[in-house]
Amino acid sequence: MSRLIEILGASPARVRVAPFVIFVALTFLQGQFGEPGRYWIYLFKTLVGAWFIWTVRPFIAEMRWSFSWEAVVAGTAVFAAWVGLDGLYPKMSSPGQPWNPVLQFGAGSTLAWFFVGVRVIGSTLVVPSLEEVFYRSFLYRYIAKPDFESVGLGEFLLKPFVVTALVFGVAHYEWLAGILCAVVFQGLVLRKKRLGDAILAHAVANLLLGLWVAGRGAWQFW
């Protein structure tokens, strides 16, 4: 394990990309072990993602949460847009059966609500750091210049801005909401010249969406 940390820490690009890529790879594995396996793999990838965040944080100075009212407002606006735009535009493709542990394990099942909690916690505390480090700290700056660390977090560049937003958008079933989400998060980074506000805004949006899904049974968002 120490060897893995050493390998990751030796490359500024690798330490930002590898955790995200592994997390995404585990996401694709969710459908390979039957319907119940989707939930256990999600738990596993959440734990792996949390471990990666804890492990790589000494190597990524900008991977720190920053608390600001702009981030909270931005996250709330992203949540509102994500829900409000639903049904108003064609999605990328069918995501298959929604991620619904209540349907899988039963409405009164402790296991069902355990996995609901895992999803809310994972999307709030793990996903934002991994995604923002990859998209905003690495991809945006790498598109500008392979020596990406020489590009300031607050430096606006049109091509990286557009390409990163599009890549983030098409990575989501709700592509239009995803693009708007990326624009808001990137805008925060540019305005505040740090990554932490985007991480917080992403977390706020995902937390509100998770509570909306669990409270209203709107499983199509998962």
PDB file of C-alpha atoms in Angstrom:
ATOM      1  CA  MET A   1       0.000   0.000   0.000  1.00  0.00           C
ATOM      2  CA  SER A   2       2.849   2.382   0.776  1.00  0.00           C
ATOM      3  CA  ARG A   3       4.272   1.601  -2.672  1.00  0.00           C
ATOM      4  CA  LEU A   4       0.963   2.636  -4.275  1.00  0.00           C
ATOM      5  CA  ILE A   5       0.986   5.910  -2.363  1.00  0.00           C
ATOM      6  CA  GLU A   6       4.577   6.493  -3.465  1.00  0.00           C
ATOM      7  CA  ILE A   7       3.676   5.844  -7.119  1.00  0.00           C
ATOM      8  CA  LEU A   8       0.671   8.174  -6.994  1.00  0.00           C
ATOM      9  CA  GLY A   9       2.511  10.936  -5.187  1.00  0.00           C
ATOM     10  CA  ALA A  10       5.392  10.877  -7.659  1.00  0.00           C
ATOM     11  CA  SER A  11       3.257  12.380 -10.425  1.00  0.00           C
ATOM     12  CA  PRO A  12       1.016  15.471 -10.052  1.00  0.00           C
ATOM     13  CA  ALA A  13      -1.129  14.201 -12.926  1.00  0.00           C
ATOM     14  CA  ARG A  14      -1.337  10.611 -11.722  1.00  0.00           C
ATOM     15  CA  VAL A  15      -2.339  11.552  -8.189  1.00  0.00           C
ATOM     16  CA  ARG A  16      -5.282  13.554  -9.559  1.00  0.00           C
ATOM     17  CA  VAL A  17      -6.373  11.155 -12.295  1.00  0.00           C
ATOM     18  CA  ALA A  18      -5.881   7.634 -10.911  1.00  0.00           C
ATOM     19  CA  PRO A  19      -8.321   7.858  -7.956  1.00  0.00           C
ATOM     20  CA  PHE A  20     -11.030   9.221 -10.244  1.00  0.00           C
ATOM     21  CA  VAL A  21     -10.430   6.588 -12.934  1.00  0.00           C
ATOM     22  CA  ILE A  22     -10.522   3.753 -10.397  1.00  0.00           C
ATOM     23  CA  PHE A  23     -13.702   5.164  -8.877  1.00  0.00           C
ATOM     24  CA  VAL A  24     -15.339   5.303 -12.329  1.00  0.00           C
ATOM     25  CA  ALA A  25     -14.148   1.775 -13.126  1.00  0.00           C
ATOM     26  CA  LEU A  26     -15.805   0.505  -9.948  1.00  0.00           C
ATOM     27  CA  THR A  27     -18.984   2.305 -11.037  1.00  0.00           C
ATOM     28  CA  PHE A  28     -19.034   0.267 -14.245  1.00  0.00           C
ATOM     29  CA  LEU A  29     -18.588  -2.902 -12.182  1.00  0.00           C
ATOM     30  CA  GLN A  30     -21.793  -2.212 -10.248  1.00  0.00           C
ATOM     31  CA  GLY A  31     -23.929  -3.975 -12.836  1.00  0.00           C
ATOM     32  CA  GLN A  32     -21.730  -7.039 -13.171  1.00  0.00           C
ATOM     33  CA  PHE A  33     -22.713  -8.913 -10.008  1.00  0.00           C
ATOM     34  CA  GLY A  34     -26.504  -9.011 -10.132  1.00  0.00           C
ATOM     35  CA  GLU A  35     -28.953  -6.450  -8.812  1.00  0.00           C
ATOM     36  CA  PRO A  36     -28.038  -6.759  -5.104  1.00  0.00           C
ATOM     37  CA  GLY A  37     -24.375  -6.477  -6.100  1.00  0.00           C
ATOM     38  CA  ARG A  38     -24.964  -2.915  -7.349  1.00  0.00           C
ATOM     39  CA  TYR A  39     -25.417  -1.734  -3.787  1.00  0.00           C
ATOM     40  CA  TRP A  40     -22.521  -3.629  -2.263  1.00  0.00           C
ATOM     41  CA  ILE A  41     -20.179  -2.443  -5.017  1.00  0.00           C
ATOM     42  CA  TYR A  42     -21.352   1.120  -4.390  1.00  0.00           C
ATOM     43  CA  LEU A  43     -20.473   0.718  -0.722  1.00  0.00           C
ATOM     44  CA  PHE A  44     -17.088  -0.711  -1.676  1.00  0.00           C
ATOM     45  CA  LYS A  45     -16.276   2.058  -4.161  1.00  0.00           C
ATOM     46  CA  THR A  46     -17.333   4.697  -1.624  1.00  0.00           C
ATOM     47  CA  LEU A  47     -14.888   3.263   0.911  1.00  0.00           C
ATOM     48  CA  VAL A  48     -12.175   3.057  -1.753  1.00  0.00           C
ATOM     49  CA  GLY A  49     -12.879   6.651  -2.788  1.00  0.00           C
ATOM     50  CA  ALA A  50     -12.711   7.847   0.822  1.00  0.00           C
ATOM     51  CA  TRP A  51      -9.406   6.036   1.274  1.00  0.00           C
ATOM     52  CA  PHE A  52      -8.018   7.678  -1.856  1.00  0.00           C
ATOM     53  CA  ILE A  53      -9.055  11.138  -0.665  1.00  0.00           C
ATOM     54  CA  TRP A  54      -7.362  10.580   2.687  1.00  0.00           C
ATOM     55  CA  THR A  55      -4.252   9.164   1.008  1.00  0.00           C
ATOM     56  CA  VAL A  56      -3.673  11.742  -1.730  1.00  0.00           C
ATOM     57  CA  ARG A  57      -4.618  14.905   0.168  1.00  0.00           C
ATOM     58  CA  PRO A  58      -0.986  15.619   1.218  1.00  0.00           C
ATOM     59  CA  PHE A  59      -0.053  15.705  -2.486  1.00  0.00           C
ATOM     60  CA  ILE A  60      -2.885  17.990  -3.668  1.00  0.00           C
ATOM     61  CA  ALA A  61      -2.688  21.304  -1.853  1.00  0.00           C
ATOM     62  CA  GLU A  62      -5.909  22.640  -3.402  1.00  0.00           C
ATOM     63  CA  MET A  63      -8.028  19.677  -2.292  1.00  0.00           C
ATOM     64  CA  ARG A  64      -9.412  21.464   0.752  1.00  0.00           C
ATOM     65  CA  TRP A  65     -13.034  22.388   1.373  1.00  0.00           C
ATOM     66  CA  SER A  66     -13.662  26.142   1.497  1.00  0.00           C
ATOM     67  CA  PHE A  67     -16.806  27.496   3.117  1.00  0.00           C
ATOM     68  CA  SER A  68     -18.450  30.512   1.497  1.00  0.00           C
ATOM     69  CA  TRP A  69     -21.974  31.754   0.962  1.00  0.00           C
ATOM     70  CA  GLU A  70     -21.351  31.733  -2.807  1.00  0.00           C
ATOM     71  CA  ALA A  71     -20.664  28.013  -2.704  1.00  0.00           C
ATOM     72  CA  VAL A  72     -23.854  27.287  -0.766  1.00  0.00           C
ATOM     73  CA  VAL A  73     -25.943  29.416  -3.140  1.00  0.00           C
ATOM     74  CA  ALA A  74     -24.300  27.819  -6.174  1.00  0.00           C
ATOM     75  CA  GLY A  75     -24.887  24.302  -4.869  1.00  0.00           C
ATOM     76  CA  THR A  76     -28.526  25.078  -4.111  1.00  0.00           C
ATOM     77  CA  ALA A  77     -29.002  26.568  -7.590  1.00  0.00           C
ATOM     78  CA  VAL A  78     -27.437  23.512  -9.218  1.00  0.00           C
ATOM     79  CA  PHE A  79     -29.784  21.242  -7.277  1.00  0.00           C
ATOM     80  CA  ALA A  80     -32.789  23.328  -8.329  1.00  0.00           C
ATOM     81  CA  ALA A  81     -31.717  23.224 -11.976  1.00  0.00           C
ATOM     82  CA  TRP A  82     -31.037  19.475 -11.862  1.00  0.00           C
ATOM     83  CA  VAL A  83     -34.542  18.768 -10.578  1.00  0.00           C
ATOM     84  CA  GLY A  84     -36.293  21.558 -12.459  1.00  0.00           C
ATOM     85  CA  LEU A  85     -34.949  20.582 -15.878  1.00  0.00           C
ATOM     86  CA  ASP A  86     -35.981  16.943 -15.521  1.00  0.00           C
ATOM     87  CA  GLY A  87     -38.295  15.936 -18.341  1.00  0.00           C
ATOM     88  CA  LEU A  88     -37.673  19.100 -20.363  1.00  0.00           C
ATOM     89  CA  TYR A  89     -34.933  17.714 -22.641  1.00  0.00           C
ATOM     90  CA  PRO A  90     -33.889  14.318 -24.078  1.00  0.00           C
ATOM     91  CA  LYS A  91     -31.365  12.442 -21.962  1.00  0.00           C
ATOM     92  CA  MET A  92     -28.157  10.876 -23.265  1.00  0.00           C
ATOM     93  CA  SER A  93     -29.352   7.264 -23.079  1.00  0.00           C
ATOM     94  CA  SER A  94     -31.354   5.008 -20.830  1.00  0.00           C
ATOM     95  CA  PRO A  95     -29.477   4.401 -17.559  1.00  0.00           C
ATOM     96  CA  GLY A  96     -31.378   1.166 -16.985  1.00  0.00           C
ATOM     97  CA  GLN A  97     -33.182   0.441 -13.765  1.00  0.00           C
ATOM     98  CA  PRO A  98     -32.911   3.294 -11.248  1.00  0.00           C
ATOM     99  CA  TRP A  99     -30.709   2.814  -8.204  1.00  0.00           C
ATOM    100  CA  ASN A 100     -33.516   1.992  -5.776  1.00  0.00           C
ATOM    101  CA  PRO A 101     -32.594  -0.035  -2.687  1.00  0.00           C
ATOM    102  CA  VAL A 102     -36.137   0.308  -1.336  1.00  0.00           C
ATOM    103  CA  LEU A 103     -37.438  -1.603  -4.353  1.00  0.00           C
ATOM    104  CA  GLN A 104     -34.628  -4.153  -4.085  1.00  0.00           C
ATOM    105  CA  PHE A 105     -34.678  -4.836  -0.345  1.00  0.00           C
ATOM    106  CA  GLY A 106     -38.157  -3.674   0.708  1.00  0.00           C
ATOM    107  CA  ALA A 107     -39.518  -0.381   2.030  1.00  0.00           C
ATOM    108  CA  GLY A 108     -39.285  -1.472   5.662  1.00  0.00           C
ATOM    109  CA  SER A 109     -35.841  -2.998   5.293  1.00  0.00           C
ATOM    110  CA  THR A 110     -32.972  -1.703   7.393  1.00  0.00           C
ATOM    111  CA  LEU A 111     -30.632  -2.749   4.607  1.00  0.00           C
ATOM    112  CA  ALA A 112     -32.525  -0.594   2.102  1.00  0.00           C
ATOM    113  CA  TRP A 113     -32.174   2.561   4.174  1.00  0.00           C
ATOM    114  CA  PHE A 114     -28.583   1.693   5.010  1.00  0.00           C
ATOM    115  CA  PHE A 115     -27.800   1.823   1.294  1.00  0.00           C
ATOM    116  CA  VAL A 116     -29.785   5.044   0.892  1.00  0.00           C
ATOM    117  CA  GLY A 117     -27.558   6.504   3.599  1.00  0.00           C
ATOM    118  CA  VAL A 118     -24.440   5.144   1.905  1.00  0.00           C
ATOM    119  CA  ARG A 119     -25.477   6.782  -1.355  1.00  0.00           C
ATOM    120  CA  VAL A 120     -26.185  10.148   0.267  1.00  0.00           C
ATOM    121  CA  ILE A 121     -22.925  10.089   2.245  1.00  0.00           C
ATOM    122  CA  GLY A 122     -20.871   8.900  -0.716  1.00  0.00           C
ATOM    123  CA  SER A 123     -22.282  11.471  -3.129  1.00  0.00           C
ATOM    124  CA  THR A 124     -21.872  14.253  -0.563  1.00  0.00           C
ATOM    125  CA  LEU A 125     -18.467  13.549   0.955  1.00  0.00           C
ATOM    126  CA  VAL A 126     -16.585  11.414  -1.558  1.00  0.00           C
ATOM    127  CA  VAL A 127     -17.752  12.233  -5.084  1.00  0.00           C
ATOM    128  CA  PRO A 128     -17.238  16.041  -4.935  1.00  0.00           C
ATOM    129  CA  SER A 129     -13.564  15.857  -3.992  1.00  0.00           C
ATOM    130  CA  LEU A 130     -12.697  13.180  -6.556  1.00  0.00           C
ATOM    131  CA  GLU A 131     -14.592  14.848  -9.396  1.00  0.00           C
ATOM    132  CA  GLU A 132     -13.551  18.418  -8.693  1.00  0.00           C
ATOM    133  CA  VAL A 133      -9.892  17.457  -8.420  1.00  0.00           C
ATOM    134  CA  PHE A 134     -10.090  15.596 -11.719  1.00  0.00           C
ATOM    135  CA  TYR A 135     -12.178  18.055 -13.739  1.00  0.00           C
ATOM    136  CA  ARG A 136     -11.255  21.436 -12.289  1.00  0.00           C
ATOM    137  CA  SER A 137      -7.745  20.891 -10.898  1.00  0.00           C
ATOM    138  CA  PHE A 138      -6.449  18.561 -13.627  1.00  0.00           C
ATOM    139  CA  LEU A 139      -8.512  18.431 -16.846  1.00  0.00           C
ATOM    140  CA  TYR A 140      -9.270  22.146 -17.199  1.00  0.00           C
ATOM    141  CA  ARG A 141      -5.629  23.094 -16.706  1.00  0.00           C
ATOM    142  CA  TYR A 142      -4.219  20.153 -18.699  1.00  0.00           C
ATOM    143  CA  ILE A 143      -6.277  21.130 -21.753  1.00  0.00           C
ATOM    144  CA  ALA A 144      -4.690  24.566 -21.475  1.00  0.00           C
ATOM    145  CA  LYS A 145      -1.148  23.246 -21.074  1.00  0.00           C
ATOM    146  CA  PRO A 146       0.397  19.804 -20.422  1.00  0.00           C
ATOM    147  CA  ASP A 147       2.407  21.456 -17.665  1.00  0.00           C
ATOM    148  CA  PHE A 148      -0.932  21.982 -15.959  1.00  0.00           C
ATOM    149  CA  GLU A 149       0.415  23.103 -12.605  1.00  0.00           C
ATOM    150  CA  SER A 150       1.705  26.258 -14.277  1.00  0.00           C
ATOM    151  CA  VAL A 151      -1.905  27.269 -15.051  1.00  0.00           C
ATOM    152  CA  GLY A 152      -3.557  29.144 -12.213  1.00  0.00           C
ATOM    153  CA  LEU A 153      -6.853  27.895 -10.830  1.00  0.00           C
ATOM    154  CA  GLY A 154      -8.323  31.355 -11.361  1.00  0.00           C
ATOM    155  CA  GLU A 155      -7.167  31.715 -14.962  1.00  0.00           C
ATOM    156  CA  PHE A 156     -10.073  31.857 -17.437  1.00  0.00           C
ATOM    157  CA  LEU A 157      -9.396  30.102 -20.730  1.00  0.00           C
ATOM    158  CA  LEU A 158     -12.248  29.633 -23.190  1.00  0.00           C
ATOM    159  CA  LYS A 159     -11.298  26.280 -24.747  1.00  0.00           C
ATOM    160  CA  PRO A 160     -10.666  24.460 -21.447  1.00  0.00           C
ATOM    161  CA  PHE A 161     -13.810  26.037 -19.999  1.00  0.00           C
ATOM    162  CA  VAL A 162     -16.034  24.773 -22.835  1.00  0.00           C
ATOM    163  CA  VAL A 163     -14.398  21.363 -23.245  1.00  0.00           C
ATOM    164  CA  THR A 164     -14.394  20.586 -19.522  1.00  0.00           C
ATOM    165  CA  ALA A 165     -18.058  21.556 -19.223  1.00  0.00           C
ATOM    166  CA  LEU A 166     -18.988  19.345 -22.178  1.00  0.00           C
ATOM    167  CA  VAL A 167     -16.985  16.367 -20.908  1.00  0.00           C
ATOM    168  CA  PHE A 168     -18.542  16.707 -17.452  1.00  0.00           C
ATOM    169  CA  GLY A 169     -21.990  17.009 -19.009  1.00  0.00           C
ATOM    170  CA  VAL A 170     -21.844  13.970 -21.271  1.00  0.00           C
ATOM    171  CA  ALA A 171     -20.501  11.901 -18.384  1.00  0.00           C
ATOM    172  CA  HIS A 172     -23.965  12.244 -16.853  1.00  0.00           C
ATOM    173  CA  TYR A 173     -27.313  10.884 -17.994  1.00  0.00           C
ATOM    174  CA  GLU A 174     -28.742  14.363 -17.364  1.00  0.00           C
ATOM    175  CA  TRP A 175     -26.250  15.950 -19.779  1.00  0.00           C
ATOM    176  CA  LEU A 176     -27.749  19.448 -19.938  1.00  0.00           C
ATOM    177  CA  ALA A 177     -27.957  19.776 -16.166  1.00  0.00           C
ATOM    178  CA  GLY A 178     -24.429  18.375 -16.028  1.00  0.00           C
ATOM    179  CA  ILE A 179     -23.086  21.043 -18.365  1.00  0.00           C
ATOM    180  CA  LEU A 180     -24.766  23.822 -16.371  1.00  0.00           C
ATOM    181  CA  CYS A 181     -23.409  22.251 -13.206  1.00  0.00           C
ATOM    182  CA  ALA A 182     -19.863  22.257 -14.623  1.00  0.00           C
ATOM    183  CA  VAL A 183     -20.181  25.893 -15.695  1.00  0.00           C
ATOM    184  CA  VAL A 184     -21.243  26.915 -12.185  1.00  0.00           C
ATOM    185  CA  PHE A 185     -18.506  24.928 -10.442  1.00  0.00           C
ATOM    186  CA  GLN A 186     -15.805  26.140 -12.829  1.00  0.00           C
ATOM    187  CA  GLY A 187     -17.070  29.674 -12.398  1.00  0.00           C
ATOM    188  CA  LEU A 188     -16.659  29.355  -8.659  1.00  0.00           C
ATOM    189  CA  VAL A 189     -13.081  28.185  -9.054  1.00  0.00           C
ATOM    190  CA  LEU A 190     -12.311  31.080 -11.368  1.00  0.00           C
ATOM    191  CA  ARG A 191     -13.968  33.627  -9.092  1.00  0.00           C
ATOM    192  CA  LYS A 192     -12.463  32.409  -5.820  1.00  0.00           C
ATOM    193  CA  LYS A 193      -9.161  31.185  -7.323  1.00  0.00           C
ATOM    194  CA  ARG A 194      -9.367  28.005  -5.273  1.00  0.00           C
ATOM    195  CA  LEU A 195     -10.963  24.584  -5.593  1.00  0.00           C
ATOM    196  CA  GLY A 196     -12.595  24.290  -2.179  1.00  0.00           C
ATOM    197  CA  ASP A 197     -15.678  26.358  -2.982  1.00  0.00           C
ATOM    198  CA  ALA A 198     -16.493  24.118  -5.942  1.00  0.00           C
ATOM    199  CA  ILE A 199     -16.096  21.049  -3.729  1.00  0.00           C
ATOM    200  CA  LEU A 200     -18.525  22.524  -1.202  1.00  0.00           C
ATOM    201  CA  ALA A 201     -21.026  23.595  -3.880  1.00  0.00           C
ATOM    202  CA  HIS A 202     -20.871  20.113  -5.411  1.00  0.00           C
ATOM    203  CA  ALA A 203     -21.441  18.573  -1.987  1.00  0.00           C
ATOM    204  CA  VAL A 204     -24.416  20.857  -1.249  1.00  0.00           C
ATOM    205  CA  ALA A 205     -26.011  20.021  -4.600  1.00  0.00           C
ATOM    206  CA  ASN A 206     -25.537  16.280  -4.128  1.00  0.00           C
ATOM    207  CA  LEU A 207     -26.767  16.366  -0.528  1.00  0.00           C
ATOM    208  CA  LEU A 208     -29.948  18.227  -1.470  1.00  0.00           C
ATOM    209  CA  LEU A 209     -30.523  15.890  -4.405  1.00  0.00           C
ATOM    210  CA  GLY A 210     -30.003  12.847  -2.184  1.00  0.00           C
ATOM    211  CA  LEU A 211     -32.483  14.142   0.380  1.00  0.00           C
ATOM    212  CA  TRP A 212     -34.939  14.924  -2.430  1.00  0.00           C
ATOM    213  CA  VAL A 213     -34.611  11.422  -3.870  1.00  0.00           C
ATOM    214  CA  ALA A 214     -35.000   9.701  -0.500  1.00  0.00           C
ATOM    215  CA  GLY A 215     -37.785  11.962   0.708  1.00  0.00           C
ATOM    216  CA  ARG A 216     -39.902  11.978  -2.431  1.00  0.00           C
ATOM    217  CA  GLY A 217     -39.000   8.612  -3.907  1.00  0.00           C
ATOM    218  CA  ALA A 218     -37.569  10.313  -7.005  1.00  0.00           C
ATOM    219  CA  TRP A 219     -35.246   7.395  -7.722  1.00  0.00           C
ATOM    220  CA  GLN A 220     -34.850   8.349 -11.411  1.00  0.00           C
ATOM    221  CA  PHE A 221     -32.176  10.840 -10.345  1.00  0.00           C
ATOM    222  CA  TRP A 222     -30.037   7.965  -9.038  1.00  0.00           C
TER     223      TRP A 222
END
